[in-house]
Every structure is written in C-alpha cells, then in structure tokens.
PDB file of C-alpha atoms in Angstrom:
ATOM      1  CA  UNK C   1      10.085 -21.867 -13.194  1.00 59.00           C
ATOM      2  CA  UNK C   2       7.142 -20.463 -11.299  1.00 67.00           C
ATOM      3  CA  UNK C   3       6.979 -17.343  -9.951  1.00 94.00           C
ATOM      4  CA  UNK C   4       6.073 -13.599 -10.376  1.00 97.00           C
ATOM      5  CA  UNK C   5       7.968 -11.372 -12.341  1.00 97.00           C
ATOM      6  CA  UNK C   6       7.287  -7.324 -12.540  1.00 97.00           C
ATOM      7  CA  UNK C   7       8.647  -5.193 -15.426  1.00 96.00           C
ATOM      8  CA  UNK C   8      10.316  -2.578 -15.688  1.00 96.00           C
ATOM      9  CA  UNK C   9      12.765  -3.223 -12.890  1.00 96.00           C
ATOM     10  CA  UNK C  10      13.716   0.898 -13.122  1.00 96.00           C
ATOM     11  CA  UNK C  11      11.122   3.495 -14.454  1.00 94.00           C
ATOM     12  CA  UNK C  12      10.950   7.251 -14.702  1.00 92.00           C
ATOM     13  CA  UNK C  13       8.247   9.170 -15.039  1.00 88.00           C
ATOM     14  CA  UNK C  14       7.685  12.881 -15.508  1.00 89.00           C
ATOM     15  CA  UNK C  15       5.357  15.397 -14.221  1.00 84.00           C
ATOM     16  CA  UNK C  16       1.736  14.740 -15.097  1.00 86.00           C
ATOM     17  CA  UNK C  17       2.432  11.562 -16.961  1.00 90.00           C
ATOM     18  CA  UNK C  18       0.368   8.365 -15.982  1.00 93.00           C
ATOM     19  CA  UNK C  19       2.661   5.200 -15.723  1.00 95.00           C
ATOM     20  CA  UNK C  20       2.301   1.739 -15.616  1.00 96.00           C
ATOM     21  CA  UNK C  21       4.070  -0.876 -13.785  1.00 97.00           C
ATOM     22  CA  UNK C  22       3.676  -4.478 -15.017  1.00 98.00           C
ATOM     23  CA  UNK C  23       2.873  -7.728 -13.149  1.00 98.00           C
ATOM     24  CA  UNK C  24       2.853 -11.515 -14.122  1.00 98.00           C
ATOM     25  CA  UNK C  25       2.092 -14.477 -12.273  1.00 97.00           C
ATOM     26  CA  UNK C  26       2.373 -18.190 -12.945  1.00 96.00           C
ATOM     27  CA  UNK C  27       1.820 -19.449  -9.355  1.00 95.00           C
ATOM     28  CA  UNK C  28      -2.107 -20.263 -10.377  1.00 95.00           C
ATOM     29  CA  UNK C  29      -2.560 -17.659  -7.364  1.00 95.00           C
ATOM     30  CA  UNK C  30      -6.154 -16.226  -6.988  1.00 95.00           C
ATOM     31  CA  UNK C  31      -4.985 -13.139  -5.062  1.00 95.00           C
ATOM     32  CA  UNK C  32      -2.244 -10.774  -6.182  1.00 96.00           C
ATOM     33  CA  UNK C  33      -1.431  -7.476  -4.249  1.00 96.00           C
ATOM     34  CA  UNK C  34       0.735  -4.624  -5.311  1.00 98.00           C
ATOM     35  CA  UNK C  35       2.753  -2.568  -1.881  1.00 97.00           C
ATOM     36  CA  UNK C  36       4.921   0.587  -1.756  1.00 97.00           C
ATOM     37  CA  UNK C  37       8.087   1.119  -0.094  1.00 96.00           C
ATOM     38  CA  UNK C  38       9.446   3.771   1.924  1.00 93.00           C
ATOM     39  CA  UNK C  39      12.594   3.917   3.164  1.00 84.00           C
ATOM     40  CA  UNK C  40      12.417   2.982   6.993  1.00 74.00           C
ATOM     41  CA  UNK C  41       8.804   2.144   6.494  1.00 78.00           C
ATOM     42  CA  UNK C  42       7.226  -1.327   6.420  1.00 83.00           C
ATOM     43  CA  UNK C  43       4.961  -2.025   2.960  1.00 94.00           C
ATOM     44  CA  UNK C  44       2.044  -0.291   2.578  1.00 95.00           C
ATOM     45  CA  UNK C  45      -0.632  -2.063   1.035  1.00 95.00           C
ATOM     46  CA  UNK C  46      -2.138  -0.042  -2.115  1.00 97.00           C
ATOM     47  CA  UNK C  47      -4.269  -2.619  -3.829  1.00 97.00           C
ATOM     48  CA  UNK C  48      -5.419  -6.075  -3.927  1.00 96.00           C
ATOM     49  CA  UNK C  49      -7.581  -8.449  -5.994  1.00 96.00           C
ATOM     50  CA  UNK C  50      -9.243 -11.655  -4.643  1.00 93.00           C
ATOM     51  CA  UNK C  51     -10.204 -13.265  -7.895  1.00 94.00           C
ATOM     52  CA  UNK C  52     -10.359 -12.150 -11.904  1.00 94.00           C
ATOM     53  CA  UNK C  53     -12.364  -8.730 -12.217  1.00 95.00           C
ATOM     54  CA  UNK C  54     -12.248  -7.932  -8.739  1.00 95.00           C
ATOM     55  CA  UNK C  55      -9.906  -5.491  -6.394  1.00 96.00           C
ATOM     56  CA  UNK C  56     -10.282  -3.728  -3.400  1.00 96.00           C
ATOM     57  CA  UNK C  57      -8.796  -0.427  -2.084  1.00 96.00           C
ATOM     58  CA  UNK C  58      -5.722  -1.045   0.547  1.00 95.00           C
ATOM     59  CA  UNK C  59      -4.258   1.623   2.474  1.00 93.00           C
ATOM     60  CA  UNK C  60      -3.139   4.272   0.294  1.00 95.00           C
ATOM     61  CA  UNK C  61      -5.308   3.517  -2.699  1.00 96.00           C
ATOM     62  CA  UNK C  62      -5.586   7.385  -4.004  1.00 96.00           C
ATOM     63  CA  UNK C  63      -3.799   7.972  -7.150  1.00 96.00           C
ATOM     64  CA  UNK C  64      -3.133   4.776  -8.183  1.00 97.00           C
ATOM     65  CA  UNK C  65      -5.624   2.222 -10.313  1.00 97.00           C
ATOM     66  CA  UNK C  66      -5.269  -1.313 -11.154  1.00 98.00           C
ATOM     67  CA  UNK C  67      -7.521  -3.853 -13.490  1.00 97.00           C
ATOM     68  CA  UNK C  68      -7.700  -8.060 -13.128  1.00 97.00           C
ATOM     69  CA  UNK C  69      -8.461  -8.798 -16.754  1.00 97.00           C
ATOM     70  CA  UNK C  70      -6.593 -12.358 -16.389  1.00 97.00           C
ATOM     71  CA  UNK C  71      -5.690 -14.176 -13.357  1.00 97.00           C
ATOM     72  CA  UNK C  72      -1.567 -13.946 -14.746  1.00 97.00           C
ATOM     73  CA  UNK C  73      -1.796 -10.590 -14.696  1.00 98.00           C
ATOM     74  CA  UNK C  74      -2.636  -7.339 -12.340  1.00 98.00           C
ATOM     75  CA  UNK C  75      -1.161  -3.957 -13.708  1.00 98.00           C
ATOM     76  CA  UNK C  76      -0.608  -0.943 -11.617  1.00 98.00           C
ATOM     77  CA  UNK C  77      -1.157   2.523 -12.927  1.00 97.00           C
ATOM     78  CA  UNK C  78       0.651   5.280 -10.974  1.00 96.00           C
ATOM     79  CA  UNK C  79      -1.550   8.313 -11.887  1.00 94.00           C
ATOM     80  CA  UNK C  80      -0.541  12.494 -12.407  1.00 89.00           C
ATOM     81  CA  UNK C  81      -3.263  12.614  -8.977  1.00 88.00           C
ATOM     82  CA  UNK C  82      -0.588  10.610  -7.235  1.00 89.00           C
ATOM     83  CA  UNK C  83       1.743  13.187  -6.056  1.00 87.00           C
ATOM     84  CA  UNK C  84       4.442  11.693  -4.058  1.00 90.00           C
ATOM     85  CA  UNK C  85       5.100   8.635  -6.349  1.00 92.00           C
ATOM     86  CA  UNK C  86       8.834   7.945  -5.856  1.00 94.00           C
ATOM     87  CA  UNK C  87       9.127   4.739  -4.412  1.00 96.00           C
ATOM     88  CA  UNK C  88       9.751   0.678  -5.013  1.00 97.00           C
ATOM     89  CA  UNK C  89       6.928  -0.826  -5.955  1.00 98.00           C
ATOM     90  CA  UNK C  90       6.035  -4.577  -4.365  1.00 98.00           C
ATOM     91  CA  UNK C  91       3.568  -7.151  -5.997  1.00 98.00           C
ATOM     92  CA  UNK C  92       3.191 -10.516  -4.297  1.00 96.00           C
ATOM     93  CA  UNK C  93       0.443 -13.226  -4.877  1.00 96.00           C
ATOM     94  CA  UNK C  94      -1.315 -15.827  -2.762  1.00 93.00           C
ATOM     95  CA  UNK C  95      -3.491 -18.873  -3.115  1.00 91.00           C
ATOM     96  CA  UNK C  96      -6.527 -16.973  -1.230  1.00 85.00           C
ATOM     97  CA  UNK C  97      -6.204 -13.458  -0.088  1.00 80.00           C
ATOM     98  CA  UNK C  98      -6.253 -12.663   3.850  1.00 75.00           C
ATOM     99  CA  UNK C  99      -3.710 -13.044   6.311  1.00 71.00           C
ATOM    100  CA  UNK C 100      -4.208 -16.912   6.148  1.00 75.00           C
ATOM    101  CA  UNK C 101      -2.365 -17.510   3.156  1.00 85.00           C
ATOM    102  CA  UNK C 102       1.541 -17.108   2.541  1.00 89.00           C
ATOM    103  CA  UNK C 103       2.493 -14.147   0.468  1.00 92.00           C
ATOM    104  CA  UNK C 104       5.447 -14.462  -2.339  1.00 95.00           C
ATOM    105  CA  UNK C 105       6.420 -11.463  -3.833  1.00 96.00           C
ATOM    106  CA  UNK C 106       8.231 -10.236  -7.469  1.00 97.00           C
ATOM    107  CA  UNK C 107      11.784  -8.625  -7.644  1.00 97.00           C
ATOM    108  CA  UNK C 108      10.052  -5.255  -7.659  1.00 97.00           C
ATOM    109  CA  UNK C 109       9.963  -2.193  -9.478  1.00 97.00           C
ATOM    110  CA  UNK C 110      11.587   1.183  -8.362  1.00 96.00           C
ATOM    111  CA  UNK C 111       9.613   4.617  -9.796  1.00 95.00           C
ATOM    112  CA  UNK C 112      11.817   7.773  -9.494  1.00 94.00           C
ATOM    113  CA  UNK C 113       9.769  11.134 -10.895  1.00 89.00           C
ATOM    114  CA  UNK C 114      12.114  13.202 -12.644  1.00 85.00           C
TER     115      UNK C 114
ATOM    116  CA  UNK X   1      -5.593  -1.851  13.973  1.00 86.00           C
ATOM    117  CA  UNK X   2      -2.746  -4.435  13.857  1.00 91.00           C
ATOM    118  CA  UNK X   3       0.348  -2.801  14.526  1.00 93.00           C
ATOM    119  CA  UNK X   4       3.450  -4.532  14.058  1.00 95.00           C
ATOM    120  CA  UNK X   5       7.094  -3.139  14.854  1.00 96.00           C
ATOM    121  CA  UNK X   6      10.804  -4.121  14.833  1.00 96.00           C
ATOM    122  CA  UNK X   7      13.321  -3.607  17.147  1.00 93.00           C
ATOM    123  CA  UNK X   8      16.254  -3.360  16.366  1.00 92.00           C
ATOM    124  CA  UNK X   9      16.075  -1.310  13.367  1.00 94.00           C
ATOM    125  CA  UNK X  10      19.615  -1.689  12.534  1.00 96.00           C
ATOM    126  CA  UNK X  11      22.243  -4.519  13.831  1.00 96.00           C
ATOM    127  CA  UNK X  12      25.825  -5.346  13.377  1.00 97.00           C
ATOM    128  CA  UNK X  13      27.133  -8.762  14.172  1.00 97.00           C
ATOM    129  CA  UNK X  14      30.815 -10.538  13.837  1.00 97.00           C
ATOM    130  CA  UNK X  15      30.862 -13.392  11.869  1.00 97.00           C
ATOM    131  CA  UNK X  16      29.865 -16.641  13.636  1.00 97.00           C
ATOM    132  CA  UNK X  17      27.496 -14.953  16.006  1.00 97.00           C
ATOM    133  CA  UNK X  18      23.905 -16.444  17.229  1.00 97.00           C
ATOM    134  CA  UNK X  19      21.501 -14.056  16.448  1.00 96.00           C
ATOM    135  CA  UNK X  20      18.171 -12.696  17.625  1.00 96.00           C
ATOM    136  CA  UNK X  21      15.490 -10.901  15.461  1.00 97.00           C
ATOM    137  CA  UNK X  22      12.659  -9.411  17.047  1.00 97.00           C
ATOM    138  CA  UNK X  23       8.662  -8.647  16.015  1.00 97.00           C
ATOM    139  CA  UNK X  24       5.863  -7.253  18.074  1.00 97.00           C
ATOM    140  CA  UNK X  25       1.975  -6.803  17.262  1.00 97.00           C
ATOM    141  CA  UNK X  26      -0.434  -5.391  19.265  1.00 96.00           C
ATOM    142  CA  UNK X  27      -3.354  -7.581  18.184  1.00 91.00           C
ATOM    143  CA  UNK X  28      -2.705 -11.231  19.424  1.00 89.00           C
ATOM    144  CA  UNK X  29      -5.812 -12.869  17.205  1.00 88.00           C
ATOM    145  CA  UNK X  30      -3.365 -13.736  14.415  1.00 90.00           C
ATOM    146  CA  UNK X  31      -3.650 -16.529  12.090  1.00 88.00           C
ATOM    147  CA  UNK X  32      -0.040 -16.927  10.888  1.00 91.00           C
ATOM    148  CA  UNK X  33       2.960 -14.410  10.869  1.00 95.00           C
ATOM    149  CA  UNK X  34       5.919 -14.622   8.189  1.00 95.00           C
ATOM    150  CA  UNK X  35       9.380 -14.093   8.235  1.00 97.00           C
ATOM    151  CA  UNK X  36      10.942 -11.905   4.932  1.00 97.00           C
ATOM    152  CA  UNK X  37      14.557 -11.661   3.679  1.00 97.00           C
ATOM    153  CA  UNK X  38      15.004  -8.584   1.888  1.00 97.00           C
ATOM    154  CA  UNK X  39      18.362  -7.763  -0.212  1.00 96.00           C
ATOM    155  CA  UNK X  40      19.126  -4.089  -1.250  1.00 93.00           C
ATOM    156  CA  UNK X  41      17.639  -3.257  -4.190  1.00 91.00           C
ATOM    157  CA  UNK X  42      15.706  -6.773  -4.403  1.00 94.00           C
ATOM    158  CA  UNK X  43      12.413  -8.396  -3.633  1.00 95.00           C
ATOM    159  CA  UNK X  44      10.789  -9.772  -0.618  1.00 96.00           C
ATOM    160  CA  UNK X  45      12.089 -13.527   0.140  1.00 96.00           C
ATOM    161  CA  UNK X  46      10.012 -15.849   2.182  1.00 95.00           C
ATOM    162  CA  UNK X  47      12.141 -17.576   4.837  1.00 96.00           C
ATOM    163  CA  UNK X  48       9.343 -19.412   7.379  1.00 95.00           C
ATOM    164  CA  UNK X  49       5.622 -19.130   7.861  1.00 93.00           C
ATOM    165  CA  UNK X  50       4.676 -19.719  11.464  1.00 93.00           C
ATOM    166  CA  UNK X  51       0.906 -21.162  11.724  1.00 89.00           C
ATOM    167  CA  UNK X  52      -0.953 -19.708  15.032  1.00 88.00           C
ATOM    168  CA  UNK X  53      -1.129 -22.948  16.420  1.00 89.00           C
ATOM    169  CA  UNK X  54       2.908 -23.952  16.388  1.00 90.00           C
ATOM    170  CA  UNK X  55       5.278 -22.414  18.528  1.00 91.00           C
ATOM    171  CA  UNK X  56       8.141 -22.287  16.133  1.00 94.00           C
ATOM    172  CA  UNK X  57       9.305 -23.539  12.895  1.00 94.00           C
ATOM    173  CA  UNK X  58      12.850 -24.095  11.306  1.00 95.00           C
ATOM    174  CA  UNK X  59      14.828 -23.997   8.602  1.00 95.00           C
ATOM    175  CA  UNK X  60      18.556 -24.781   8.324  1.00 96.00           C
ATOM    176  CA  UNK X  61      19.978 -22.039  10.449  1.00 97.00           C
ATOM    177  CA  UNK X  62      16.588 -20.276  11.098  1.00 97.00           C
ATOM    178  CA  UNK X  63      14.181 -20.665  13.718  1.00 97.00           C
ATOM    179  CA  UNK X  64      11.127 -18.750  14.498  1.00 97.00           C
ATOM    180  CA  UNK X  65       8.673 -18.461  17.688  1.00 96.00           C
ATOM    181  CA  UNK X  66       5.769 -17.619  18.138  1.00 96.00           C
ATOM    182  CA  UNK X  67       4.483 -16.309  21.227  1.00 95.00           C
ATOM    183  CA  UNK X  68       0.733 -15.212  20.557  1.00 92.00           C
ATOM    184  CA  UNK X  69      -0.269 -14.288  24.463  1.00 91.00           C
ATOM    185  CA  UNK X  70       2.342 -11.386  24.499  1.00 94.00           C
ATOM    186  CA  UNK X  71       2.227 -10.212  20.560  1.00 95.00           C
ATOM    187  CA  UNK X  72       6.271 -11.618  19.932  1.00 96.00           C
ATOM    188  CA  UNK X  73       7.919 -13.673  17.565  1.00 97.00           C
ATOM    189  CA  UNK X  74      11.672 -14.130  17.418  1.00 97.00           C
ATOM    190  CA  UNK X  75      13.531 -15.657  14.384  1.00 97.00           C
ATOM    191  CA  UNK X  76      16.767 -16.629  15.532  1.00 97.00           C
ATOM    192  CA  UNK X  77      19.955 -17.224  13.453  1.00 97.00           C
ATOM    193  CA  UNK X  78      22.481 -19.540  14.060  1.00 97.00           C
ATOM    194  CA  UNK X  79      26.059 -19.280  12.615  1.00 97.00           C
ATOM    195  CA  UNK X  80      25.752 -16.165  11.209  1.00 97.00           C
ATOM    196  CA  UNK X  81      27.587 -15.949   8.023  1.00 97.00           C
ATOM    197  CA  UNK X  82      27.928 -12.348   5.626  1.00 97.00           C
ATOM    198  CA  UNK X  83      26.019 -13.886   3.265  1.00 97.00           C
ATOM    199  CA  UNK X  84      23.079 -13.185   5.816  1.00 98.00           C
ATOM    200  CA  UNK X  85      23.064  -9.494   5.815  1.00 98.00           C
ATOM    201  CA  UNK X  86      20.080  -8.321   4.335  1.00 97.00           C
ATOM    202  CA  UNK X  87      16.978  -6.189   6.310  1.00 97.00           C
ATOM    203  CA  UNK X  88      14.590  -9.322   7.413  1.00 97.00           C
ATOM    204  CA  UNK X  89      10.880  -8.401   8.006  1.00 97.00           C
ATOM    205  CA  UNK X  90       8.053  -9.519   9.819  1.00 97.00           C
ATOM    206  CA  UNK X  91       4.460  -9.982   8.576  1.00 95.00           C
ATOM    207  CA  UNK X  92       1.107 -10.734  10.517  1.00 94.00           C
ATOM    208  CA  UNK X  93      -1.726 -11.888   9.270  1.00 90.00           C
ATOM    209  CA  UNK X  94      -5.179 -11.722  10.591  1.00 86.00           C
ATOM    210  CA  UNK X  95      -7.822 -14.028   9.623  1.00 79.00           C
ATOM    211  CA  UNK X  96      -9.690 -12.191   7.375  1.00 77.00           C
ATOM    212  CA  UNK X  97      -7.542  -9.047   6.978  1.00 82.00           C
ATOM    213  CA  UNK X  98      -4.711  -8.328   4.540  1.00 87.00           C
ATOM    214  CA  UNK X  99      -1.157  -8.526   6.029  1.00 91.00           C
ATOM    215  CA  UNK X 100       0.131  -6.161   8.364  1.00 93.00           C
ATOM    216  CA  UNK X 101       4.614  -5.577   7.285  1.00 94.00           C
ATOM    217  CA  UNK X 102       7.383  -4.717  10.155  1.00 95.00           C
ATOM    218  CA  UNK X 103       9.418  -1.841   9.288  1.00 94.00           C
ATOM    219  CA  UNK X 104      12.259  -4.681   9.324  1.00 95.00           C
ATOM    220  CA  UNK X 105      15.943  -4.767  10.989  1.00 96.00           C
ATOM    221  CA  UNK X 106      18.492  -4.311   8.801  1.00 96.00           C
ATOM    222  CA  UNK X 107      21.030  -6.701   9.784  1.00 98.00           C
ATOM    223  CA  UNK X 108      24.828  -6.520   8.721  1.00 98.00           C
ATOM    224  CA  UNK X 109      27.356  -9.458   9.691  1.00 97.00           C
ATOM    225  CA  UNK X 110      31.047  -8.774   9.414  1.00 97.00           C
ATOM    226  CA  UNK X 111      33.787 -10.979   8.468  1.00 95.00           C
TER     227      UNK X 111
END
C-alpha cells in the first residue's frame, strides 16, 4: 500500500532531551513537510523539503531541525531550544512542493514533555 | 499573507441533515484549495481538491465550491450520517507558496 507512515504514534520526552520523530514515504513524492498542531489552531508549517538534501524554514522553524538524506525519508528533531514542544506532530508529502500540488498526510505523532 | 478561517468552529447536526461547511481567505490569487477530514486523535484525510479554474467538485455525498472573487469555498454534505463527525479543514494554496490550514469546524452529527 502506498502511503506515509510516522513513528512513534505517542512519544515523551523530558526536559533538555533532543527527540526525534520519524517519517517514511512511498508515494515517490519530491516534497515532504512536517506541521504542528494546536488545539483550536490550524497547522503550522515548521519545515519543508523540495527535493533530496534540501529544506527550507516554514513558520515556526526555531528549535526544531530536519535532514533529506533519502527521498523515503525526512526526520524531525524536536530540540531542548524548543521550549513549548507539546503538540501532534503532522508530516504530509506532495509530488512538487507549493500550493499547486495536493498534500497527503501520515497518521501523526503526538509529543507530550513530561 | 494568506489568511484563511472557519466559521463555524463547532457544529451539531441531527442525523439526516444537509450540511454546510464554510472557508474564507483573504488573498483570492489561489491556485487550488483542499478539503481535510480529520478524526480525533488521527491524521489529516483528503476529501476533494478544488482546481482555481472549477467551480466545484464532488464526491459521493460531498461537494465543494469555489468562489475565488469573494475568498469562499463551501463543502456541502448531503445525508449526514454519524459516521461523518470529525473536524473538516480547509487548505489554500498559492502558486508558489506553501499551504495556508483553516483552524477547521468540528462537526458532530447525532443519531
């Protein structure tokens, strides 16, 4: 089946620990994207990558960091700098990035700091 | 800046209801805008994708509009059925630009 899948579906993290949230692809997407959600907020774009060893900054870009090593594959790290990281984590893929191209997203990951 | 909103943020329906969903921007230069089913808990699920050159676009009990000139689109639900109740968002996307997310109504339909 093709699709995106993100792993773990629940993770904890402590204070000053770095985590990393995992995302796969087998859509043969170029772009991949990874969003936060608030409560009562709409997604908020954190980063995005146009092609393999590429990504750009979105939104709220500070305290998180991601790599494009493989075009599968786009890892998040949640950082100690980030300091409000509680939240359920979004990554979705396209063919092309831009707001030309429909978006299909993974079951998502939710981060709770303990 | 695209701005994109939702109104209502919350709505409760009987079963068997026709339903209205509405989504506002502010900059009318889109290129497409897409329709999201959300469950609690769950992913984002696509539902229609609404090119700015068609006015609407359907599937099964869904239909969307697109009304570019005064920043609206409406995705309208026929039938509704409890299996439906879920928080549905809107997306907009600019040609060019990364996709702009509704904070999404959060519909419940009761049996």
């Amino acid at each position: 089946d093709g699709g995106i899948t993100q792993s773990p579906k629940y993770l904890f993290r402590k204070e000053g620990q770095n985590v990393t949230l995992s995302c796969e692809q087998n859509l043969n997407h170029d772009a991949m994207y990874w969003y936060r959600q608030d409560p009562g907020q709409g997604l908020r774009l954190i980063y995005y990558s146009q092609i393999v060893n590429d990504f750009q900054k979105g939104d709220i870009a500070e305290g998180y960091s991601v790599s494009r090593e493989k075009k599968e594959s786009f890892p998040l790290t949640v950082t100690s700098a980030q300091k409000n990281p509680t939240a359920f984590y979004l990554c979705a893929s396209s063919i092309a990035s831009g707001g030309a191209n429909e978006q299909f997203f993974g079951p998502g990951t939710r981060l709770t700091v303990l | 800046k695209q701005e994109v909103t939702q109104i209502p943020a919350a709505l409760s329906v009987p079963e068997g209801e026709n339903l209205v969903l509405n989504c506002s921007f502010t900059d009318s230069a889109i290129y497409n805008l897409q329709w999201f089913r959300q469950d609690p808990g769950k992913g984002l699920t696509s539902l229609l994708l609404i090119q700015s050159s068609q006015r609407e676009q359907t599937s099964g009990r869904l239909n969307a509009s697109l009304d570019k000139s005064s920043g609206r689109s409406t995705l309208y639900i026929a039938a509704s059925q409890p299996g439906d109740s879920a928080t549905y968002l809107c997306a907009v996307g600019n040609y060019g630009q990364n996709f702009v997310f509704g904070p999404g109504t959060r519909l419940s339909v009761l049996p």
